[in-house]
Amino acid sequence: MLGTNASQEQVDALRKELWLDRPLIDQYLHWAANALHGNFGHSVIYNEDAAGLIIKRLPISFYLGSIALVLSVVVGVFMGIICAIRRTSILDNFISIFANVGIAIPIFWLGIIGIYFFAYKLDWMAIQGFTWPTVDLWKSLRQTVMPVICVAVPMVAVIARQTRSSMLEVIGQDYIRTARAKGLRENYITVRHALKNAMIPVVTLLGMQVRMLIGGQVLVETVFNIPGLGRLIVNAALSKDFLVIQAAVVLIAILTCVANLLVDISYGWLDPRTRYD
Amino acid sequence: MKRKALFTTLIFTLVVLQLFTGCTKQTATPVATVKPTATATQATATATPSVKRGGILKIGDSNVTTYLGYPQKMTAGWVKRQASPAIESLMKVDSNGKLIPWLATDWKSDITSESITLTLRTGVKFHDGTDFNAEAVKWNLEQAMATKQYGATRIASVDMVDAKTVKINLLDWDNTVLDLLGTSYIGMMISPTAFKAHNEEWAINNPVGTGPFQFVSWEKDVKITYKKFDGYWQQGKPYLDGVEFDYIVDPVTRSLSFQKGEIDINLNVPAKDFAEISKTYHGISPVPYLCAPNGGVPSSANPNSPWSKVEVRQAAQYAINTTELAQAMTFGVAEPATQWIFKSHWGYNPNIVGYPYNVEKAKQLLAQAGYPTGFDTSFMYMTNPDADRLYQAVANYLTAVGIRVKLNPVQAGTMMDTTLKGGTWDGLAMVGPPPYPDVAAGLRDRFMGGGMNYTQLAIPDDYKQALLYACAAGDFATKQKYTWDAEKLMIDKYCMILTFYFNAPAYAEQKYVRDTKLGTTPSENFEIANTWLDK
């Protein structure tokens, strides 16, 4: 932190400032007490409040993550439905292979390939950077499309597989056969009867994916040079800026709890049988 | 039918995957076929083009800065570089490491009174409109003393003789302080008025200096923006409208961004890409001022260690083919090292013979030292992918002559605590700090014993005496003589440290970027006031 030419006095002064000369338990309690008051400490690398840094970076990650989440839900669920109702068809096989590849593919590799082809060779997209759409919409679109796709691809794959599996289970139920026997249209049966029941495992999966949207964009933000929370966490980890890392972990933990709570609440809407009377 | 559908799908998928892998193979970097020179290789046109004004110079950098506007808390060379458009130093150094006038136009060293008197340039303004004068210099140097910035601990006091003359009184005579005023942070001048009008926190984030560019904004980890300063003391300069440092951490992204023209300069080109980049752009292998040679420091102060014997140390150096190592590890970009300073520096002693690769000689020396079958030892180094490859290669060389090396990769903190903060080790430890800014000062501070650096290194008396004379010399010629003497003893007589090669990160700039003198001057790596864009 202080470089190789730092004097012993400078090292001692920084140790004292960061409470590194105290026992670990003292350091933790001191940090926890301050954290309860919203003070997560001062980043030695960025020379700013750790909480302030995270608040600045969070909207960017949230923006990209939200778009990726919506995209992955829409595309993933759609693909899962298609696979289920067109089981063993070419489309089903193709989507299944895509899903397996999407889960296995390294995001950073996908990002670099995307940059090379679509940005460097074809000049359809920007190579790196981030701009808010309110500042420059066209530049923002060119900079956002590829990172969002990179974040969304593994999520689409996971959601598609889960949706397919759940739909296949639901489609085989008696009440679906009854609905068909009643003469209802297939699309109506799929959306109104089958999908809702098949969504419970998918919603559970989404709750687990939410924390990935914030902390899991590390690779995408590094490759595309997006100043989001993921990149902040990486830089903090490499620089041993532990106050920033601690603050980020607390934030991700809170977001995960909130996401799981929302998932639990959604169960009641999806399946009235799970509601408390 | 089902089988046909599955078969068709599989074939289609395989074709798509093959297309992708085939395309990625095309991105593999070709083997270097061009050997770059060790100095800046900016192409010069046959006819000198006339300067064009305007444009923003965009520089892609990967290093995060903490203290941009307050030199007395800076600790890394790249911070100086990123602040250099706005903050200037009292002196600069040329490519040989010799001082040249800048904000100070003249200086006189007085051994008797143990002082340095600086004559300052007149007509210079800070960006806030206040004058650069003796009062400002005194304030800056006193700030350095208060923060115990490197080099300032040798200053006793600073006197203002008149508005353009400053006298620096030293605790003891030490000629390295003068060099530090040109090469280190203590010589960087910021506006005391701006500092006092706000506070240290503000000053850290807002550089206010005398440079050709004025600070505009700093988005941490994203971008630093400067705009042209119309009141710059060099009339008619700068030529550019502004300068931007864009943080792009990922080397592939930075390289593609450079090749696409999104940035004009790439400050860290991987060695494996350097030859290819140099074919299309200006590839620059800079003066390796900001880096130490890769090497090893033996635990020679331990009388029970094999490394206490000079024959063993010499054998180890003979066993390592530094030319082949530099070629293999850096595709020929790096300069093989025979001493602790690089060739173009004034401190480089051309009379040092060194230890050219000779396995038989190495074995002979080991036998002479009483280790005919070799011995076991360890090598501690700071781990990263490049270092892991390098030190494994070194271990292989040493093992070939019988010195069986167990590698000990550690994190940076452990490395520093062991080698620079009074720790101990047995065997070899990686050489760390660079010979920056002054090789005599560097040798004295790192390899002279008595302090916290490399406590396991044996320090011979004649070497120590030569260094003390070098740092106390009253003129440059004497300083150089004794520095060379110290280095000759360090390498040829005692083989105090092992040296492999200098590995400064290479740069690349677009062909339309002119006159940056990038990588030729160790002060800030840029002649930013003279830079222009030929487009």
PDB file of N, CA and C in Angstrom, chain A residues 1-11 42 44-48 57 90 93-94 97 109 112-113 115-117 119-120 123 126-128 222-223 225 227 231 235 240, chain B residues 5-6 9-10 12-13 20 23-24 27 64-67 75 147-148 150 201 204 220-222 247-250 252-253 256-257 259-260 262 411 416 420-421 433 446 452:
ATOM      1  N   MET A   1       0.823  -1.212   0.000  1.00  0.00           N
ATOM      2  CA  MET A   1       0.000   0.000   0.000  1.00  0.00           C
ATOM      3  C   MET A   1       0.854   1.258   0.000  1.00  0.00           C
ATOM      4  N   LEU A   2       1.936   1.206   0.734  1.00  0.00           N
ATOM      5  CA  LEU A   2       2.791   2.389   0.850  1.00  0.00           C
ATOM      6  C   LEU A   2       3.997   2.332  -0.078  1.00  0.00           C
ATOM      7  N   GLY A   3       4.169   1.237  -0.802  1.00  0.00           N
ATOM      8  CA  GLY A   3       5.311   1.127  -1.704  1.00  0.00           C
ATOM      9  C   GLY A   3       6.556   0.650  -0.975  1.00  0.00           C
ATOM     10  N   THR A   4       7.594   0.395  -1.783  1.00  0.00           N
ATOM     11  CA  THR A   4       8.807  -0.205  -1.218  1.00  0.00           C
ATOM     12  C   THR A   4       9.674   0.813  -0.494  1.00  0.00           C
ATOM     13  N   ASN A   5       9.458   2.104  -0.723  1.00  0.00           N
ATOM     14  CA  ASN A   5      10.298   3.120  -0.094  1.00  0.00           C
ATOM     15  C   ASN A   5       9.710   3.687   1.193  1.00  0.00           C
ATOM     16  N   ALA A   6       8.620   3.105   1.644  1.00  0.00           N
ATOM     17  CA  ALA A   6       7.985   3.641   2.843  1.00  0.00           C
ATOM     18  C   ALA A   6       8.899   3.460   4.046  1.00  0.00           C
ATOM     19  N   SER A   7       8.933   4.474   4.878  1.00  0.00           N
ATOM     20  CA  SER A   7       9.749   4.387   6.083  1.00  0.00           C
ATOM     21  C   SER A   7       8.977   3.597   7.138  1.00  0.00           C
ATOM     22  N   GLN A   8       9.698   3.180   8.192  1.00  0.00           N
ATOM     23  CA  GLN A   8       9.045   2.419   9.254  1.00  0.00           C
ATOM     24  C   GLN A   8       7.985   3.275   9.935  1.00  0.00           C
ATOM     25  N   GLU A   9       8.248   4.590  10.016  1.00  0.00           N
ATOM     26  CA  GLU A   9       7.262   5.477  10.651  1.00  0.00           C
ATOM     27  C   GLU A   9       5.957   5.505   9.848  1.00  0.00           C
ATOM     28  N   GLN A  10       6.088   5.544   8.529  1.00  0.00           N
ATOM     29  CA  GLN A  10       4.887   5.549   7.689  1.00  0.00           C
ATOM     30  C   GLN A  10       4.126   4.241   7.825  1.00  0.00           C
ATOM     31  N   VAL A  11       4.864   3.139   7.877  1.00  0.00           N
ATOM     32  CA  VAL A  11       4.220   1.822   8.017  1.00  0.00           C
ATOM     33  C   VAL A  11       3.497   1.757   9.357  1.00  0.00           C
ATOM     34  N   HIS A  42     -12.578   3.413   5.543  1.00  0.00           N
ATOM     35  CA  HIS A  42     -11.988   4.246   4.495  1.00  0.00           C
ATOM     36  C   HIS A  42     -11.066   3.392   3.655  1.00  0.00           C
ATOM     37  N   VAL A  44      -8.053   2.360   1.622  1.00  0.00           N
ATOM     38  CA  VAL A  44      -6.686   2.896   1.535  1.00  0.00           C
ATOM     39  C   VAL A  44      -6.219   2.983   0.080  1.00  0.00           C
ATOM     40  N   ILE A  45      -6.866   2.213  -0.791  1.00  0.00           N
ATOM     41  CA  ILE A  45      -6.435   2.225  -2.184  1.00  0.00           C
ATOM     42  C   ILE A  45      -7.107   3.356  -2.952  1.00  0.00           C
ATOM     43  N   TYR A  46      -8.394   3.541  -2.725  1.00  0.00           N
ATOM     44  CA  TYR A  46      -9.136   4.571  -3.442  1.00  0.00           C
ATOM     45  C   TYR A  46      -9.214   5.879  -2.669  1.00  0.00           C
ATOM     46  N   ASN A  47      -8.811   5.825  -1.407  1.00  0.00           N
ATOM     47  CA  ASN A  47      -8.829   7.022  -0.564  1.00  0.00           C
ATOM     48  C   ASN A  47     -10.225   7.635  -0.478  1.00  0.00           C
ATOM     49  N   GLU A  48     -11.217   6.776  -0.344  1.00  0.00           N
ATOM     50  CA  GLU A  48     -12.602   7.230  -0.200  1.00  0.00           C
ATOM     51  C   GLU A  48     -13.283   6.327   0.810  1.00  0.00           C
ATOM     52  N   ARG A  57     -20.715   2.537  -7.374  1.00  0.00           N
ATOM     53  CA  ARG A  57     -20.537   1.481  -8.378  1.00  0.00           C
ATOM     54  C   ARG A  57     -21.779   0.598  -8.528  1.00  0.00           C
ATOM     55  N   ILE A  90     -35.935 -31.375 -33.299  1.00  0.00           N
ATOM     56  CA  ILE A  90     -34.616 -30.765 -33.583  1.00  0.00           C
ATOM     57  C   ILE A  90     -34.424 -29.541 -32.694  1.00  0.00           C
ATOM     58  N   ASN A  93     -33.468 -30.533 -29.198  1.00  0.00           N
ATOM     59  CA  ASN A  93     -32.070 -30.982 -29.142  1.00  0.00           C
ATOM     60  C   ASN A  93     -31.125 -29.800 -29.236  1.00  0.00           C
ATOM     61  N   PHE A  94     -31.438 -28.908 -30.139  1.00  0.00           N
ATOM     62  CA  PHE A  94     -30.573 -27.757 -30.338  1.00  0.00           C
ATOM     63  C   PHE A  94     -30.521 -26.886 -29.086  1.00  0.00           C
ATOM     64  N   ILE A  97     -28.559 -28.587 -26.321  1.00  0.00           N
ATOM     65  CA  ILE A  97     -27.100 -28.502 -26.524  1.00  0.00           C
ATOM     66  C   ILE A  97     -26.624 -27.093 -26.225  1.00  0.00           C
ATOM     67  N   TRP A 109     -14.042 -15.833 -21.793  1.00  0.00           N
ATOM     68  CA  TRP A 109     -13.710 -16.234 -23.155  1.00  0.00           C
ATOM     69  C   TRP A 109     -14.780 -15.724 -24.114  1.00  0.00           C
ATOM     70  N   ILE A 112     -14.286 -11.999 -24.597  1.00  0.00           N
ATOM     71  CA  ILE A 112     -13.157 -11.646 -25.456  1.00  0.00           C
ATOM     72  C   ILE A 112     -13.446 -11.985 -26.914  1.00  0.00           C
ATOM     73  N   ILE A 113     -14.093 -13.112 -27.144  1.00  0.00           N
ATOM     74  CA  ILE A 113     -14.459 -13.481 -28.519  1.00  0.00           C
ATOM     75  C   ILE A 113     -15.455 -12.471 -29.078  1.00  0.00           C
ATOM     76  N   ILE A 115     -15.809  -9.359 -28.164  1.00  0.00           N
ATOM     77  CA  ILE A 115     -15.099  -8.104 -28.436  1.00  0.00           C
ATOM     78  C   ILE A 115     -14.354  -8.218 -29.748  1.00  0.00           C
ATOM     79  N   TYR A 116     -13.672  -9.346 -29.946  1.00  0.00           N
ATOM     80  CA  TYR A 116     -12.845  -9.494 -31.142  1.00  0.00           C
ATOM     81  C   TYR A 116     -13.682  -9.451 -32.408  1.00  0.00           C
ATOM     82  N   PHE A 117     -14.810 -10.203 -32.394  1.00  0.00           N
ATOM     83  CA  PHE A 117     -15.606 -10.260 -33.622  1.00  0.00           C
ATOM     84  C   PHE A 117     -16.477  -9.029 -33.809  1.00  0.00           C
ATOM     85  N   ALA A 119     -16.783  -6.148 -32.049  1.00  0.00           N
ATOM     86  CA  ALA A 119     -16.259  -4.800 -31.831  1.00  0.00           C
ATOM     87  C   ALA A 119     -15.041  -4.520 -32.696  1.00  0.00           C
ATOM     88  N   TYR A 120     -14.061  -5.403 -32.621  1.00  0.00           N
ATOM     89  CA  TYR A 120     -12.809  -5.145 -33.325  1.00  0.00           C
ATOM     90  C   TYR A 120     -12.934  -5.377 -34.833  1.00  0.00           C
ATOM     91  N   ASP A 123     -16.935  -3.897 -35.946  1.00  0.00           N
ATOM     92  CA  ASP A 123     -17.216  -2.541 -35.456  1.00  0.00           C
ATOM     93  C   ASP A 123     -18.699  -2.314 -35.222  1.00  0.00           C
ATOM     94  N   ALA A 126     -18.966  -1.436 -29.162  1.00  0.00           N
ATOM     95  CA  ALA A 126     -17.778  -0.804 -28.587  1.00  0.00           C
ATOM     96  C   ALA A 126     -16.936  -1.873 -27.900  1.00  0.00           C
ATOM     97  N   ILE A 127     -15.637  -1.650 -27.848  1.00  0.00           N
ATOM     98  CA  ILE A 127     -14.737  -2.629 -27.236  1.00  0.00           C
ATOM     99  C   ILE A 127     -14.866  -2.622 -25.716  1.00  0.00           C
ATOM    100  N   GLN A 128     -14.923  -1.451 -25.161  1.00  0.00           N
ATOM    101  CA  GLN A 128     -14.939  -1.384 -23.695  1.00  0.00           C
ATOM    102  C   GLN A 128     -15.603  -0.087 -23.244  1.00  0.00           C
ATOM    103  N   THR A 222     -14.519  -6.816 -15.807  1.00  0.00           N
ATOM    104  CA  THR A 222     -13.073  -6.709 -16.046  1.00  0.00           C
ATOM    105  C   THR A 222     -12.779  -6.732 -17.540  1.00  0.00           C
ATOM    106  N   VAL A 223     -13.397  -7.662 -18.252  1.00  0.00           N
ATOM    107  CA  VAL A 223     -13.118  -7.796 -19.686  1.00  0.00           C
ATOM    108  C   VAL A 223     -13.615  -6.577 -20.454  1.00  0.00           C
ATOM    109  N   ASN A 225     -14.227  -3.665 -19.175  1.00  0.00           N
ATOM    110  CA  ASN A 225     -13.782  -2.431 -18.524  1.00  0.00           C
ATOM    111  C   ASN A 225     -14.955  -1.574 -18.066  1.00  0.00           C
ATOM    112  N   PRO A 227     -16.892   0.061 -14.939  1.00  0.00           N
ATOM    113  CA  PRO A 227     -16.574   0.416 -13.550  1.00  0.00           C
ATOM    114  C   PRO A 227     -17.708   0.078 -12.588  1.00  0.00           C
ATOM    115  N   ARG A 231     -15.868  -5.224 -10.562  1.00  0.00           N
ATOM    116  CA  ARG A 231     -14.479  -4.818 -10.801  1.00  0.00           C
ATOM    117  C   ARG A 231     -13.885  -4.177  -9.550  1.00  0.00           C
ATOM    118  N   ASN A 235     -10.423  -5.434  -7.774  1.00  0.00           N
ATOM    119  CA  ASN A 235      -9.300  -4.532  -7.470  1.00  0.00           C
ATOM    120  C   ASN A 235      -9.030  -4.479  -5.979  1.00  0.00           C
ATOM    121  N   LYS A 240      -5.655  -5.930  -1.555  1.00  0.00           N
ATOM    122  CA  LYS A 240      -5.855  -6.214  -0.118  1.00  0.00           C
ATOM    123  C   LYS A 240      -6.529  -5.045   0.588  1.00  0.00           C
TER     124      LYS A 240
ATOM    125  N   ALA B   5     -32.923 -36.376 -36.425  1.00  0.00           N
ATOM    126  CA  ALA B   5     -32.974 -35.031 -35.840  1.00  0.00           C
ATOM    127  C   ALA B   5     -31.775 -34.812 -34.925  1.00  0.00           C
ATOM    128  N   LEU B   6     -31.478 -35.806 -34.125  1.00  0.00           N
ATOM    129  CA  LEU B   6     -30.350 -35.685 -33.191  1.00  0.00           C
ATOM    130  C   LEU B   6     -29.040 -35.576 -33.957  1.00  0.00           C
ATOM    131  N   THR B   9     -28.678 -32.152 -35.524  1.00  0.00           N
ATOM    132  CA  THR B   9     -28.373 -31.144 -34.504  1.00  0.00           C
ATOM    133  C   THR B   9     -26.918 -31.209 -34.081  1.00  0.00           C
ATOM    134  N   LEU B  10     -26.436 -32.432 -33.884  1.00  0.00           N
ATOM    135  CA  LEU B  10     -25.040 -32.595 -33.458  1.00  0.00           C
ATOM    136  C   LEU B  10     -24.072 -32.075 -34.508  1.00  0.00           C
ATOM    137  N   PHE B  12     -24.605 -29.835 -36.785  1.00  0.00           N
ATOM    138  CA  PHE B  12     -24.692 -28.374 -36.837  1.00  0.00           C
ATOM    139  C   PHE B  12     -23.898 -27.735 -35.694  1.00  0.00           C
ATOM    140  N   THR B  13     -24.063 -28.297 -34.510  1.00  0.00           N
ATOM    141  CA  THR B  13     -23.367 -27.745 -33.339  1.00  0.00           C
ATOM    142  C   THR B  13     -21.866 -27.876 -33.480  1.00  0.00           C
ATOM    143  N   PHE B  20     -15.791 -21.384 -34.172  1.00  0.00           N
ATOM    144  CA  PHE B  20     -15.296 -20.579 -33.061  1.00  0.00           C
ATOM    145  C   PHE B  20     -13.857 -20.919 -32.753  1.00  0.00           C
ATOM    146  N   CYS B  23     -11.487 -19.712 -35.303  1.00  0.00           N
ATOM    147  CA  CYS B  23     -11.255 -18.285 -35.220  1.00  0.00           C
ATOM    148  C   CYS B  23     -10.355 -17.942 -34.057  1.00  0.00           C
ATOM    149  N   THR B  24     -10.504 -18.639 -32.895  1.00  0.00           N
ATOM    150  CA  THR B  24      -9.640 -18.304 -31.763  1.00  0.00           C
ATOM    151  C   THR B  24      -8.207 -18.644 -32.065  1.00  0.00           C
ATOM    152  N   THR B  27      -6.263 -15.921 -33.395  1.00  0.00           N
ATOM    153  CA  THR B  27      -5.847 -14.840 -32.521  1.00  0.00           C
ATOM    154  C   THR B  27      -4.585 -15.176 -31.765  1.00  0.00           C
ATOM    155  N   VAL B  64      -3.807   1.528 -10.805  1.00  0.00           N
ATOM    156  CA  VAL B  64      -4.714   2.350 -10.008  1.00  0.00           C
ATOM    157  C   VAL B  64      -3.913   3.342  -9.176  1.00  0.00           C
ATOM    158  N   THR B  65      -4.352   4.566  -9.159  1.00  0.00           N
ATOM    159  CA  THR B  65      -3.660   5.632  -8.422  1.00  0.00           C
ATOM    160  C   THR B  65      -4.456   5.997  -7.182  1.00  0.00           C
ATOM    161  N   THR B  66      -3.731   6.276  -6.111  1.00  0.00           N
ATOM    162  CA  THR B  66      -4.411   6.641  -4.863  1.00  0.00           C
ATOM    163  C   THR B  66      -4.261   8.120  -4.548  1.00  0.00           C
ATOM    164  N   TYR B  67      -3.021   8.634  -4.674  1.00  0.00           N
ATOM    165  CA  TYR B  67      -2.755  10.026  -4.300  1.00  0.00           C
ATOM    166  C   TYR B  67      -2.310  10.796  -5.537  1.00  0.00           C
ATOM    167  N   THR B  75       3.732   6.914  -3.706  1.00  0.00           N
ATOM    168  CA  THR B  75       4.688   5.841  -3.431  1.00  0.00           C
ATOM    169  C   THR B  75       4.992   4.991  -4.660  1.00  0.00           C
ATOM    170  N   THR B 147       5.933  14.592   6.121  1.00  0.00           N
ATOM    171  CA  THR B 147       5.376  13.269   5.817  1.00  0.00           C
ATOM    172  C   THR B 147       6.452  12.197   5.713  1.00  0.00           C
ATOM    173  N   LYS B 148       7.730  12.621   5.937  1.00  0.00           N
ATOM    174  CA  LYS B 148       8.870  11.691   5.863  1.00  0.00           C
ATOM    175  C   LYS B 148       8.881  10.978   4.500  1.00  0.00           C
ATOM    176  N   TYR B 150      10.261   9.729   0.965  1.00  0.00           N
ATOM    177  CA  TYR B 150      11.583   9.169   0.673  1.00  0.00           C
ATOM    178  C   TYR B 150      12.544  10.267   0.224  1.00  0.00           C
ATOM    179  N   GLU B 201      -7.126  16.219   1.925  1.00  0.00           N
ATOM    180  CA  GLU B 201      -8.039  15.312   1.209  1.00  0.00           C
ATOM    181  C   GLU B 201      -8.368  15.864  -0.172  1.00  0.00           C
ATOM    182  N   ILE B 204      -5.280  15.731  -2.509  1.00  0.00           N
ATOM    183  CA  ILE B 204      -4.992  14.399  -3.030  1.00  0.00           C
ATOM    184  C   ILE B 204      -5.778  14.139  -4.308  1.00  0.00           C
ATOM    185  N   LYS B 220     -12.343   7.664 -10.130  1.00  0.00           N
ATOM    186  CA  LYS B 220     -11.435   6.640  -9.630  1.00  0.00           C
ATOM    187  C   LYS B 220     -11.614   5.333 -10.400  1.00  0.00           C
ATOM    188  N   ASP B 221     -10.506   4.816 -10.825  1.00  0.00           N
ATOM    189  CA  ASP B 221     -10.542   3.522 -11.507  1.00  0.00           C
ATOM    190  C   ASP B 221     -11.143   3.602 -12.904  1.00  0.00           C
ATOM    191  N   VAL B 222     -11.458   4.818 -13.367  1.00  0.00           N
ATOM    192  CA  VAL B 222     -12.094   4.945 -14.684  1.00  0.00           C
ATOM    193  C   VAL B 222     -11.264   5.849 -15.589  1.00  0.00           C
ATOM    194  N   TYR B 247      -8.358   3.943 -17.567  1.00  0.00           N
ATOM    195  CA  TYR B 247      -7.999   2.692 -16.895  1.00  0.00           C
ATOM    196  C   TYR B 247      -8.606   1.522 -17.642  1.00  0.00           C
ATOM    197  N   ILE B 248      -7.780   0.686 -18.190  1.00  0.00           N
ATOM    198  CA  ILE B 248      -8.250  -0.543 -18.819  1.00  0.00           C
ATOM    199  C   ILE B 248      -7.369  -1.654 -18.265  1.00  0.00           C
ATOM    200  N   VAL B 249      -7.922  -2.406 -17.337  1.00  0.00           N
ATOM    201  CA  VAL B 249      -7.113  -3.367 -16.594  1.00  0.00           C
ATOM    202  C   VAL B 249      -6.763  -4.592 -17.439  1.00  0.00           C
ATOM    203  N   ASP B 250      -7.755  -5.109 -18.163  1.00  0.00           N
ATOM    204  CA  ASP B 250      -7.524  -6.353 -18.899  1.00  0.00           C
ATOM    205  C   ASP B 250      -6.591  -6.093 -20.078  1.00  0.00           C
ATOM    206  N   VAL B 252      -5.932  -7.786 -22.797  1.00  0.00           N
ATOM    207  CA  VAL B 252      -6.481  -8.074 -24.127  1.00  0.00           C
ATOM    208  C   VAL B 252      -7.410  -6.944 -24.547  1.00  0.00           C
ATOM    209  N   THR B 253      -8.253  -6.525 -23.638  1.00  0.00           N
ATOM    210  CA  THR B 253      -9.169  -5.418 -23.934  1.00  0.00           C
ATOM    211  C   THR B 253      -8.388  -4.158 -24.245  1.00  0.00           C
ATOM    212  N   LEU B 256      -6.836  -4.513 -27.754  1.00  0.00           N
ATOM    213  CA  LEU B 256      -7.822  -4.365 -28.835  1.00  0.00           C
ATOM    214  C   LEU B 256      -8.298  -2.923 -28.930  1.00  0.00           C
ATOM    215  N   SER B 257      -8.459  -2.296 -27.784  1.00  0.00           N
ATOM    216  CA  SER B 257      -8.883  -0.904 -27.761  1.00  0.00           C
ATOM    217  C   SER B 257      -7.835  -0.025 -28.440  1.00  0.00           C
ATOM    218  N   GLN B 259      -5.632  -1.077 -30.737  1.00  0.00           N
ATOM    219  CA  GLN B 259      -5.588  -1.390 -32.169  1.00  0.00           C
ATOM    220  C   GLN B 259      -6.802  -0.838 -32.909  1.00  0.00           C
ATOM    221  N   LYS B 260      -7.870  -0.634 -32.191  1.00  0.00           N
ATOM    222  CA  LYS B 260      -9.072  -0.064 -32.804  1.00  0.00           C
ATOM    223  C   LYS B 260      -8.988   1.456 -32.852  1.00  0.00           C
ATOM    224  N   GLU B 262      -9.204   3.404 -30.111  1.00  0.00           N
ATOM    225  CA  GLU B 262      -9.943   4.058 -29.025  1.00  0.00           C
ATOM    226  C   GLU B 262      -8.982   4.761 -28.075  1.00  0.00           C
ATOM    227  N   GLN B 411       3.337 -14.190  -1.205  1.00  0.00           N
ATOM    228  CA  GLN B 411       2.627 -12.972  -1.593  1.00  0.00           C
ATOM    229  C   GLN B 411       3.514 -11.752  -1.348  1.00  0.00           C
ATOM    230  N   MET B 416       7.908  -8.452   1.151  1.00  0.00           N
ATOM    231  CA  MET B 416       8.408  -7.178   1.655  1.00  0.00           C
ATOM    232  C   MET B 416       8.812  -7.288   3.115  1.00  0.00           C
ATOM    233  N   LEU B 420      12.526  -6.396   3.091  1.00  0.00           N
ATOM    234  CA  LEU B 420      12.649  -4.944   3.264  1.00  0.00           C
ATOM    235  C   LEU B 420      12.236  -4.437   4.638  1.00  0.00           C
ATOM    236  N   LYS B 421      11.710  -5.297   5.458  1.00  0.00           N
ATOM    237  CA  LYS B 421      11.252  -4.845   6.772  1.00  0.00           C
ATOM    238  C   LYS B 421      11.912  -5.646   7.896  1.00  0.00           C
ATOM    239  N   PRO B 433      13.273  -3.915  -5.053  1.00  0.00           N
ATOM    240  CA  PRO B 433      13.175  -2.503  -5.405  1.00  0.00           C
ATOM    241  C   PRO B 433      14.085  -2.127  -6.561  1.00  0.00           C
ATOM    242  N   ARG B 446      19.444  -0.002  -0.023  1.00  0.00           N
ATOM    243  CA  ARG B 446      19.017  -1.411  -0.081  1.00  0.00           C
ATOM    244  C   ARG B 446      20.124  -2.368   0.294  1.00  0.00           C
ATOM    245  N   MET B 452      16.828  -2.017   7.503  1.00  0.00           N
ATOM    246  CA  MET B 452      15.852  -3.105   7.505  1.00  0.00           C
ATOM    247  C   MET B 452      15.887  -3.909   6.211  1.00  0.00           C
TER     248      MET B 452
END
